[in-house]
Amino acid sequence: MKVLVCGGAGYIGSHMVRHLLAQKHEVVVFDNLSTGHRESIGEAALIEGDLSDAKALQALFAVHRVDAVMHFCALSLVGVSVKEPYLYYQNNVAGTLNLLQAMRRANVDKLVFSSTAAVFGNPEYELIDEDHPTRPINPYGASKLMVERILADAALAYGLRSVALRYFNAAGADTFGDIGESHEPETHLIPNVLRAALGKGGQLRVFGDDYPTRDGTCVRDYVHVNDLATAHLRAVEFMSTHDGAHVFNLGNGQGFTVLEVIAAAQRTVGTQIAFERAPRRPGDPPVLVASSKRAREQLGWSPAFTDIERIIETAYRWHCLPRY
Ligand code: UDP
């Protein structure tokens, strides 16, 4: 199979590319390298470009006859999305429309879309399934939900087949240790904890300790990037027998507080990790934990990394690389 991976040089995309190549699929990466890394895509073909460039997308499909598209390109920082909503809607919604229109012209009818737990907003019950109301509380989540809606409309109007995968907290790194999560500035918890442990980052801050949770800090469901990659491949297989637009939640079904993540990292690293308590970060819901029952039942997906320490250990190996 030949797969176009948009955003294939980024954190989750590069793990996807490696997984596809390992399964002997042909991979074309489309990436503007704004946050991604050229060296992360192995022997996949790279087309450097931006989703705002409709002509570049058309040209790509004219040259490459792909069987499916996986779409990871997005701006994904909640805080920035609140300050720069136009930027987020332009990139995440208008950019995706360019991609969808180019796919339609080229008769490519299968898309796996990176969605997010941020489509739900503040959870109304504990284990969030796909039927949970979607009321995003920031432009990032809203931009992803808009695309989900567009995909549902496109299924009816044009017969586009799609699977939107709503990731909870992507974490960890490939077990080879040579690709991983690297953003500048880094905002995510596990990389920040590991940077602090290695003395490579600034002061670790815990945002908010007065949430209604067991220790007052936010609870999240951490799911390994390689498990996300396997779900994408399952999603493409699923589309060969199912038409329409589908959504699936992807997580481990187990929540950890920020302090529990720090404690698990301390056990992995073997040292104390200093942190300071800081005010809540705007836009953070107190608890986000997935029910992935539907993905398990319908996609036949089951995460291989279910232990938080093991997930952190894979990330730690990547953070220990000298070049990082
Ligand atoms: N967090 C924190 N310190 C950090 C980064 C994150 O306390 O340096 C908290 C954040 O407020 C949230 C949780 O860790 O409650 C997970 O945040 P992350 O940015 O990793 O993922 P998100 O849930 O925002 O997608």
mmCIF file of C-alpha atoms and ligand atoms in Angstrom:
data_model
loop_
_atom_site.group_PDB
_atom_site.id
_atom_site.type_symbol
_atom_site.label_atom_id
_atom_site.label_comp_id
_atom_site.label_asym_id
_atom_site.label_seq_id
_atom_site.Cartn_x
_atom_site.Cartn_y
_atom_site.Cartn_z
ATOM 1 C CA MET A 1 0.000 0.000 0.000
ATOM 2 C CA LYS A 2 1.157 3.539 -0.699
ATOM 3 C CA VAL A 3 0.340 6.026 2.067
ATOM 4 C CA LEU A 4 0.623 9.801 2.175
ATOM 5 C CA VAL A 5 1.544 10.905 5.695
ATOM 6 C CA CYS A 6 0.891 14.624 6.099
ATOM 7 C CA GLY A 7 2.926 15.845 9.041
ATOM 8 C CA GLY A 8 5.095 12.731 8.900
ATOM 9 C CA ALA A 9 8.170 14.515 10.266
ATOM 10 C CA GLY A 10 6.452 15.422 13.540
ATOM 11 C CA TYR A 11 6.298 13.536 16.805
ATOM 12 C CA ILE A 12 3.398 11.144 16.167
ATOM 13 C CA GLY A 13 3.759 11.255 12.359
ATOM 14 C CA SER A 14 7.379 10.077 12.421
ATOM 15 C CA HIS A 15 6.443 7.067 14.556
ATOM 16 C CA MET A 16 3.703 6.338 12.023
ATOM 17 C CA VAL A 17 6.165 6.541 9.136
ATOM 18 C CA ARG A 18 8.523 4.133 10.856
ATOM 19 C CA HIS A 19 5.674 1.695 11.518
ATOM 20 C CA LEU A 20 4.494 1.823 7.889
ATOM 21 C CA LEU A 21 8.018 1.313 6.545
ATOM 22 C CA ALA A 22 8.534 -1.608 8.927
ATOM 23 C CA GLN A 23 5.380 -3.185 7.490
ATOM 24 C CA LYS A 24 6.835 -2.688 3.975
ATOM 25 C CA HIS A 25 4.408 -0.011 2.884
ATOM 26 C CA GLU A 26 5.467 2.785 0.576
ATOM 27 C CA VAL A 27 5.392 6.192 2.291
ATOM 28 C CA VAL A 28 5.292 9.752 1.021
ATOM 29 C CA VAL A 29 5.625 12.470 3.661
ATOM 30 C CA PHE A 30 4.219 15.981 3.179
ATOM 31 C CA ASP A 31 5.528 18.321 5.845
ATOM 32 C CA ASN A 32 6.478 21.981 6.145
ATOM 33 C CA LEU A 33 9.149 21.088 8.726
ATOM 34 C CA SER A 34 7.917 23.916 10.964
ATOM 35 C CA THR A 35 8.003 21.667 14.002
ATOM 36 C CA GLY A 36 9.033 18.367 12.422
ATOM 37 C CA HIS A 37 12.499 17.003 11.780
ATOM 38 C CA ARG A 38 13.796 15.907 8.377
ATOM 39 C CA GLU A 39 15.981 13.209 9.943
ATOM 40 C CA SER A 40 12.947 11.529 11.557
ATOM 41 C CA ILE A 41 11.400 10.046 8.411
ATOM 42 C CA GLY A 42 13.943 7.385 7.464
ATOM 43 C CA GLU A 43 13.825 6.420 3.793
ATOM 44 C CA ALA A 44 10.325 7.808 3.146
ATOM 45 C CA ALA A 45 10.035 10.333 0.309
ATOM 46 C CA LEU A 46 9.720 13.906 1.591
ATOM 47 C CA ILE A 47 7.734 16.613 -0.131
ATOM 48 C CA GLU A 48 8.326 19.855 1.700
ATOM 49 C CA GLY A 49 5.183 21.953 1.606
ATOM 50 C CA ASP A 50 2.370 23.542 3.512
ATOM 51 C CA LEU A 51 -1.341 22.723 3.608
ATOM 52 C CA SER A 52 -2.075 26.325 2.636
ATOM 53 C CA ASP A 53 -0.559 25.550 -0.771
ATOM 54 C CA ALA A 54 -3.462 23.945 -2.660
ATOM 55 C CA LYS A 55 -1.426 23.724 -5.882
ATOM 56 C CA ALA A 56 1.382 21.814 -4.171
ATOM 57 C CA LEU A 57 -1.179 19.339 -2.840
ATOM 58 C CA GLN A 58 -2.725 18.848 -6.272
ATOM 59 C CA ALA A 59 0.698 18.328 -7.802
ATOM 60 C CA LEU A 60 1.529 15.773 -5.125
ATOM 61 C CA PHE A 61 -1.540 13.652 -5.904
ATOM 62 C CA ALA A 62 -0.854 13.932 -9.634
ATOM 63 C CA VAL A 63 2.587 12.395 -9.122
ATOM 64 C CA HIS A 64 1.815 9.910 -6.339
ATOM 65 C CA ARG A 65 -1.123 7.528 -6.615
ATOM 66 C CA VAL A 66 -1.765 6.873 -2.940
ATOM 67 C CA ASP A 67 -4.205 4.403 -1.422
ATOM 68 C CA ALA A 68 -4.810 6.335 1.785
ATOM 69 C CA VAL A 69 -3.908 9.552 3.564
ATOM 70 C CA MET A 70 -2.974 9.959 7.231
ATOM 71 C CA HIS A 71 -3.265 13.546 8.341
ATOM 72 C CA PHE A 72 -1.136 14.622 11.324
ATOM 73 C CA CYS A 73 -0.447 18.247 10.289
ATOM 74 C CA ALA A 74 -1.808 20.575 12.916
ATOM 75 C CA LEU A 75 -1.032 23.327 15.319
ATOM 76 C CA SER A 76 -1.726 21.706 18.658
ATOM 77 C CA LEU A 77 -0.967 24.006 21.573
ATOM 78 C CA VAL A 78 -4.108 24.761 23.549
ATOM 79 C CA GLY A 79 -2.756 27.949 25.132
ATOM 80 C CA VAL A 80 -1.574 29.446 21.829
ATOM 81 C CA SER A 81 -4.893 28.564 20.199
ATOM 82 C CA VAL A 82 -6.696 30.724 22.766
ATOM 83 C CA LYS A 83 -4.441 33.686 21.927
ATOM 84 C CA GLU A 84 -4.269 33.096 18.154
ATOM 85 C CA PRO A 85 -7.596 31.548 17.091
ATOM 86 C CA TYR A 86 -7.421 32.758 13.455
ATOM 87 C CA LEU A 87 -4.082 31.004 13.070
ATOM 88 C CA TYR A 88 -5.520 27.765 14.431
ATOM 89 C CA TYR A 89 -8.665 27.787 12.301
ATOM 90 C CA GLN A 90 -6.687 28.795 9.213
ATOM 91 C CA ASN A 91 -4.150 26.038 9.607
ATOM 92 C CA ASN A 92 -6.217 23.221 11.095
ATOM 93 C CA VAL A 93 -9.518 23.771 9.288
ATOM 94 C CA ALA A 94 -8.775 25.671 6.069
ATOM 95 C CA GLY A 95 -5.558 23.688 5.547
ATOM 96 C CA THR A 96 -7.446 20.416 5.947
ATOM 97 C CA LEU A 97 -10.042 21.584 3.419
ATOM 98 C CA ASN A 98 -7.251 22.063 0.872
ATOM 99 C CA LEU A 99 -6.111 18.534 1.517
ATOM 100 C CA LEU A 100 -9.635 17.112 1.246
ATOM 101 C CA GLN A 101 -10.280 18.913 -2.018
ATOM 102 C CA ALA A 102 -7.022 17.682 -3.510
ATOM 103 C CA MET A 103 -7.912 14.142 -2.411
ATOM 104 C CA ARG A 104 -11.310 14.427 -4.046
ATOM 105 C CA ARG A 105 -9.832 15.609 -7.349
ATOM 106 C CA ALA A 106 -7.457 12.649 -7.278
ATOM 107 C CA ASN A 107 -10.176 10.164 -6.283
ATOM 108 C CA VAL A 108 -8.417 9.228 -3.051
ATOM 109 C CA ASP A 109 -11.186 8.177 -0.690
ATOM 110 C CA LYS A 110 -9.573 7.060 2.579
ATOM 111 C CA LEU A 111 -8.396 9.383 5.331
ATOM 112 C CA VAL A 112 -7.221 8.823 8.893
ATOM 113 C CA PHE A 113 -7.460 12.088 10.783
ATOM 114 C CA SER A 114 -5.663 13.013 14.020
ATOM 115 C CA SER A 115 -8.336 14.261 16.356
ATOM 116 C CA THR A 116 -8.094 14.841 20.068
ATOM 117 C CA ALA A 117 -9.686 14.444 23.482
ATOM 118 C CA ALA A 118 -9.891 18.264 23.437
ATOM 119 C CA VAL A 119 -13.097 17.936 21.351
ATOM 120 C CA PHE A 120 -14.929 16.941 24.562
ATOM 121 C CA GLY A 121 -14.203 20.010 26.684
ATOM 122 C CA ASN A 122 -14.933 19.532 30.372
ATOM 123 C CA PRO A 123 -15.919 15.875 30.851
ATOM 124 C CA GLU A 124 -19.373 15.110 32.182
ATOM 125 C CA TYR A 125 -18.485 11.596 33.272
ATOM 126 C CA GLU A 126 -15.340 9.665 34.019
ATOM 127 C CA LEU A 127 -14.551 7.206 31.221
ATOM 128 C CA ILE A 128 -15.075 9.239 28.054
ATOM 129 C CA ASP A 129 -16.582 7.239 25.228
ATOM 130 C CA GLU A 130 -17.410 8.403 21.701
ATOM 131 C CA ASP A 131 -20.973 9.312 22.684
ATOM 132 C CA HIS A 132 -19.817 11.831 25.283
ATOM 133 C CA PRO A 133 -21.003 15.365 24.339
ATOM 134 C CA THR A 134 -18.481 17.384 22.345
ATOM 135 C CA ARG A 135 -18.180 20.919 23.727
ATOM 136 C CA PRO A 136 -14.591 22.056 23.197
ATOM 137 C CA ILE A 137 -13.392 24.820 25.505
ATOM 138 C CA ASN A 138 -10.561 26.149 23.324
ATOM 139 C CA PRO A 139 -10.005 26.916 19.618
ATOM 140 C CA TYR A 140 -7.654 23.941 19.210
ATOM 141 C CA GLY A 141 -10.363 21.451 20.228
ATOM 142 C CA ALA A 142 -12.959 23.387 18.234
ATOM 143 C CA SER A 143 -10.800 23.280 15.087
ATOM 144 C CA LYS A 144 -10.507 19.491 15.343
ATOM 145 C CA LEU A 145 -14.228 19.079 15.954
ATOM 146 C CA MET A 146 -14.987 21.220 12.896
ATOM 147 C CA VAL A 147 -12.918 18.875 10.772
ATOM 148 C CA GLU A 148 -14.763 15.872 12.213
ATOM 149 C CA ARG A 149 -17.991 17.547 11.110
ATOM 150 C CA ILE A 150 -16.574 18.244 7.638
ATOM 151 C CA LEU A 151 -15.601 14.576 7.342
ATOM 152 C CA ALA A 152 -19.136 13.473 8.225
ATOM 153 C CA ASP A 153 -20.547 15.820 5.570
ATOM 154 C CA ALA A 154 -17.970 14.653 3.014
ATOM 155 C CA ALA A 155 -18.933 11.023 3.615
ATOM 156 C CA LEU A 156 -22.516 11.823 2.628
ATOM 157 C CA ALA A 157 -21.747 14.178 -0.237
ATOM 158 C CA TYR A 158 -18.672 12.608 -1.809
ATOM 159 C CA GLY A 159 -18.397 9.117 -0.344
ATOM 160 C CA LEU A 160 -15.178 9.951 1.529
ATOM 161 C CA ARG A 161 -14.231 7.206 3.973
ATOM 162 C CA SER A 162 -12.629 8.491 7.149
ATOM 163 C CA VAL A 163 -11.596 7.547 10.633
ATOM 164 C CA ALA A 164 -10.970 10.311 13.167
ATOM 165 C CA LEU A 165 -8.807 9.065 16.018
ATOM 166 C CA ARG A 166 -9.192 11.095 19.169
ATOM 167 C CA TYR A 167 -5.916 10.754 20.974
ATOM 168 C CA PHE A 168 -5.785 11.313 24.677
ATOM 169 C CA ASN A 169 -2.209 12.117 25.832
ATOM 170 C CA ALA A 170 0.339 10.832 23.316
ATOM 171 C CA ALA A 171 3.537 9.900 25.115
ATOM 172 C CA GLY A 172 6.715 7.844 24.926
ATOM 173 C CA ALA A 173 9.113 7.228 22.074
ATOM 174 C CA ASP A 174 10.105 4.441 19.766
ATOM 175 C CA THR A 175 11.970 1.672 21.577
ATOM 176 C CA PHE A 176 15.002 2.138 19.288
ATOM 177 C CA GLY A 177 15.381 5.488 21.048
ATOM 178 C CA ASP A 178 16.269 7.511 17.946
ATOM 179 C CA ILE A 179 12.960 9.311 17.383
ATOM 180 C CA GLY A 180 10.866 10.959 20.053
ATOM 181 C CA GLU A 181 9.068 14.043 21.251
ATOM 182 C CA SER A 182 10.952 17.284 20.717
ATOM 183 C CA HIS A 183 9.187 20.629 20.665
ATOM 184 C CA GLU A 184 10.608 24.102 21.209
ATOM 185 C CA PRO A 185 9.363 25.412 23.514
ATOM 186 C CA GLU A 186 8.304 22.162 25.173
ATOM 187 C CA THR A 187 4.921 22.350 26.874
ATOM 188 C CA HIS A 188 4.095 18.692 27.511
ATOM 189 C CA LEU A 189 4.364 17.103 30.902
ATOM 190 C CA ILE A 190 6.489 13.985 30.368
ATOM 191 C CA PRO A 191 9.210 15.695 28.264
ATOM 192 C CA ASN A 192 9.343 18.522 30.787
ATOM 193 C CA VAL A 193 9.648 16.094 33.692
ATOM 194 C CA LEU A 194 12.465 14.203 31.952
ATOM 195 C CA ARG A 195 14.267 17.384 30.948
ATOM 196 C CA ALA A 196 14.145 18.493 34.570
ATOM 197 C CA ALA A 197 15.472 15.103 35.670
ATOM 198 C CA LEU A 198 18.401 15.446 33.273
ATOM 199 C CA GLY A 199 19.034 19.084 34.124
ATOM 200 C CA LYS A 200 18.316 20.009 30.494
ATOM 201 C CA GLY A 201 15.237 22.163 30.965
ATOM 202 C CA GLY A 202 14.199 24.993 33.203
ATOM 203 C CA GLN A 203 12.337 24.603 36.452
ATOM 204 C CA LEU A 204 9.564 21.984 36.317
ATOM 205 C CA ARG A 205 6.216 23.484 37.234
ATOM 206 C CA VAL A 206 3.041 21.665 38.246
ATOM 207 C CA PHE A 207 0.129 23.669 36.913
ATOM 208 C CA GLY A 208 -2.635 23.692 39.521
ATOM 209 C CA ASP A 209 -2.907 21.643 42.705
ATOM 210 C CA ASP A 210 -6.475 22.542 43.618
ATOM 211 C CA TYR A 211 -8.375 20.437 41.070
ATOM 212 C CA PRO A 212 -11.063 18.068 42.350
ATOM 213 C CA THR A 213 -8.806 15.004 41.919
ATOM 214 C CA ARG A 214 -7.126 12.582 44.359
ATOM 215 C CA ASP A 215 -4.049 14.800 44.891
ATOM 216 C CA GLY A 216 -5.331 18.080 43.439
ATOM 217 C CA THR A 217 -3.411 17.820 40.138
ATOM 218 C CA CYS A 218 -4.856 17.029 36.692
ATOM 219 C CA VAL A 219 -5.502 13.457 35.632
ATOM 220 C CA ARG A 220 -4.575 12.351 32.103
ATOM 221 C CA ASP A 221 -4.595 9.096 30.123
ATOM 222 C CA TYR A 222 -1.151 8.546 28.560
ATOM 223 C CA VAL A 223 -1.032 6.404 25.422
ATOM 224 C CA HIS A 224 2.181 5.349 23.701
ATOM 225 C CA VAL A 225 2.927 6.790 20.238
ATOM 226 C CA ASN A 226 3.623 3.363 18.803
ATOM 227 C CA ASP A 227 0.182 2.252 19.951
ATOM 228 C CA LEU A 228 -1.288 5.268 18.171
ATOM 229 C CA ALA A 229 0.587 4.202 15.036
ATOM 230 C CA THR A 230 -0.842 0.678 15.118
ATOM 231 C CA ALA A 231 -4.343 2.140 15.513
ATOM 232 C CA HIS A 232 -3.871 4.144 12.303
ATOM 233 C CA LEU A 233 -2.997 1.082 10.318
ATOM 234 C CA ARG A 234 -6.006 -0.732 11.783
ATOM 235 C CA ALA A 235 -8.115 2.248 10.753
ATOM 236 C CA VAL A 236 -7.021 1.955 7.111
ATOM 237 C CA GLU A 237 -7.859 -1.751 7.141
ATOM 238 C CA PHE A 238 -11.230 -0.906 8.700
ATOM 239 C CA MET A 239 -12.010 1.521 5.863
ATOM 240 C CA SER A 240 -11.528 -1.182 3.263
ATOM 241 C CA THR A 241 -14.731 -2.779 4.559
ATOM 242 C CA HIS A 242 -16.577 0.218 6.048
ATOM 243 C CA ASP A 243 -17.686 3.377 4.315
ATOM 244 C CA GLY A 244 -18.740 6.564 6.117
ATOM 245 C CA ALA A 245 -17.079 8.733 8.748
ATOM 246 C CA HIS A 246 -16.071 7.097 12.023
ATOM 247 C CA VAL A 247 -14.618 8.324 15.302
ATOM 248 C CA PHE A 248 -12.664 6.374 17.909
ATOM 249 C CA ASN A 249 -11.162 7.370 21.250
ATOM 250 C CA LEU A 250 -7.629 6.150 21.887
ATOM 251 C CA GLY A 251 -6.250 5.841 25.390
ATOM 252 C CA ASN A 252 -5.263 3.259 27.974
ATOM 253 C CA GLY A 253 -8.373 3.781 30.084
ATOM 254 C CA GLN A 254 -6.291 4.631 33.130
ATOM 255 C CA GLY A 255 -5.640 8.106 34.491
ATOM 256 C CA PHE A 256 -2.555 9.429 36.268
ATOM 257 C CA THR A 257 -2.216 12.709 38.111
ATOM 258 C CA VAL A 258 0.657 15.070 37.343
ATOM 259 C CA LEU A 259 2.243 14.145 40.678
ATOM 260 C CA GLU A 260 1.883 10.421 39.916
ATOM 261 C CA VAL A 261 3.651 10.953 36.578
ATOM 262 C CA ILE A 262 6.498 12.730 38.375
ATOM 263 C CA ALA A 263 6.697 9.885 40.920
ATOM 264 C CA ALA A 264 6.753 7.262 38.125
ATOM 265 C CA ALA A 265 9.499 9.216 36.347
ATOM 266 C CA GLN A 266 11.503 9.345 39.577
ATOM 267 C CA ARG A 267 11.329 5.555 39.805
ATOM 268 C CA THR A 268 12.417 5.208 36.157
ATOM 269 C CA VAL A 269 15.239 7.710 36.371
ATOM 270 C CA GLY A 270 16.287 6.764 39.900
ATOM 271 C CA THR A 271 16.627 10.334 41.182
ATOM 272 C CA GLN A 272 14.448 12.924 42.878
ATOM 273 C CA ILE A 273 12.904 15.421 40.446
ATOM 274 C CA ALA A 274 12.394 18.898 41.878
ATOM 275 C CA PHE A 275 9.285 20.849 40.940
ATOM 276 C CA GLU A 276 7.403 23.937 42.010
ATOM 277 C CA ARG A 277 3.678 24.422 42.264
ATOM 278 C CA ALA A 278 2.265 26.995 39.859
ATOM 279 C CA PRO A 279 -1.219 28.362 39.087
ATOM 280 C CA ARG A 280 -3.614 26.417 36.862
ATOM 281 C CA ARG A 281 -2.958 26.584 33.112
ATOM 282 C CA PRO A 282 -5.990 28.044 31.276
ATOM 283 C CA GLY A 283 -7.942 25.512 29.229
ATOM 284 C CA ASP A 284 -6.921 22.403 31.221
ATOM 285 C CA PRO A 285 -9.866 20.151 32.178
ATOM 286 C CA PRO A 286 -9.324 18.366 35.536
ATOM 287 C CA VAL A 287 -9.699 14.771 34.275
ATOM 288 C CA LEU A 288 -9.443 13.211 30.794
ATOM 289 C CA VAL A 289 -9.564 9.423 30.619
ATOM 290 C CA ALA A 290 -10.653 7.433 27.572
ATOM 291 C CA SER A 291 -12.909 4.524 27.085
ATOM 292 C CA SER A 292 -11.349 2.844 24.043
ATOM 293 C CA LYS A 293 -13.894 0.029 24.017
ATOM 294 C CA ARG A 294 -15.063 0.911 20.517
ATOM 295 C CA ALA A 295 -11.514 0.921 19.094
ATOM 296 C CA ARG A 296 -10.819 -2.408 20.756
ATOM 297 C CA GLU A 297 -14.021 -3.962 19.461
ATOM 298 C CA GLN A 298 -14.256 -2.468 15.986
ATOM 299 C CA LEU A 299 -10.618 -1.889 15.039
ATOM 300 C CA GLY A 300 -9.279 -4.882 16.964
ATOM 301 C CA TRP A 301 -6.805 -2.458 18.585
ATOM 302 C CA SER A 302 -5.181 -3.059 21.916
ATOM 303 C CA PRO A 303 -2.316 -0.976 23.262
ATOM 304 C CA ALA A 304 0.955 -2.797 23.874
ATOM 305 C CA PHE A 305 2.186 -0.186 26.367
ATOM 306 C CA THR A 306 -0.159 -0.214 29.335
ATOM 307 C CA ASP A 307 2.327 0.579 32.081
ATOM 308 C CA ILE A 308 3.092 4.280 32.706
ATOM 309 C CA GLU A 309 6.641 3.541 33.866
ATOM 310 C CA ARG A 310 7.370 1.616 30.688
ATOM 311 C CA ILE A 311 5.992 4.508 28.601
ATOM 312 C CA ILE A 312 8.152 6.989 30.501
ATOM 313 C CA GLU A 313 11.173 4.700 30.156
ATOM 314 C CA THR A 314 10.918 4.768 26.330
ATOM 315 C CA ALA A 315 10.739 8.575 26.436
ATOM 316 C CA TYR A 316 13.678 8.696 28.841
ATOM 317 C CA ARG A 317 15.870 6.708 26.482
ATOM 318 C CA TRP A 318 15.191 9.303 23.769
ATOM 319 C CA HIS A 319 15.877 12.191 26.125
ATOM 320 C CA CYS A 320 19.204 10.691 27.111
ATOM 321 C CA LEU A 321 20.532 10.963 23.553
ATOM 322 C CA PRO A 322 23.570 13.238 23.558
ATOM 323 C CA ARG A 323 22.337 15.330 20.629
ATOM 324 C CA TYR A 324 19.122 16.163 22.414
HETATM 325 N N1 UDP B 1 1.578 20.034 33.048
HETATM 326 C C1 UDP B 1 2.317 20.498 34.128
HETATM 327 N N2 UDP B 1 3.585 20.969 33.890
HETATM 328 C C2 UDP B 1 4.138 20.997 32.632
HETATM 329 C C3 UDP B 1 3.372 20.520 31.558
HETATM 330 C C4 UDP B 1 2.086 20.044 31.792
HETATM 331 O O1 UDP B 1 1.853 20.487 35.262
HETATM 332 O O2 UDP B 1 5.282 21.442 32.485
HETATM 333 C C5 UDP B 1 0.224 19.488 33.294
HETATM 334 C C6 UDP B 1 -0.872 20.173 32.483
HETATM 335 O O3 UDP B 1 -1.380 21.278 33.173
HETATM 336 C C7 UDP B 1 -1.880 19.034 32.330
HETATM 337 C C8 UDP B 1 -1.028 17.770 32.289
HETATM 338 O O4 UDP B 1 0.237 18.146 32.851
HETATM 339 O O5 UDP B 1 -2.685 18.975 33.468
HETATM 340 C C9 UDP B 1 -0.792 17.262 30.865
HETATM 341 O O6 UDP B 1 -0.366 18.351 30.073
HETATM 342 P P1 UDP B 1 0.229 18.163 28.617
HETATM 343 O O7 UDP B 1 0.613 19.527 28.118
HETATM 344 O O8 UDP B 1 1.310 17.134 28.644
HETATM 345 O O9 UDP B 1 -0.952 17.566 27.767
HETATM 346 P P2 UDP B 1 -2.459 18.082 27.518
HETATM 347 O O10 UDP B 1 -3.313 17.316 28.492
HETATM 348 O O11 UDP B 1 -2.486 19.567 27.730
HETATM 349 O O12 UDP B 1 -2.738 17.685 26.113
#
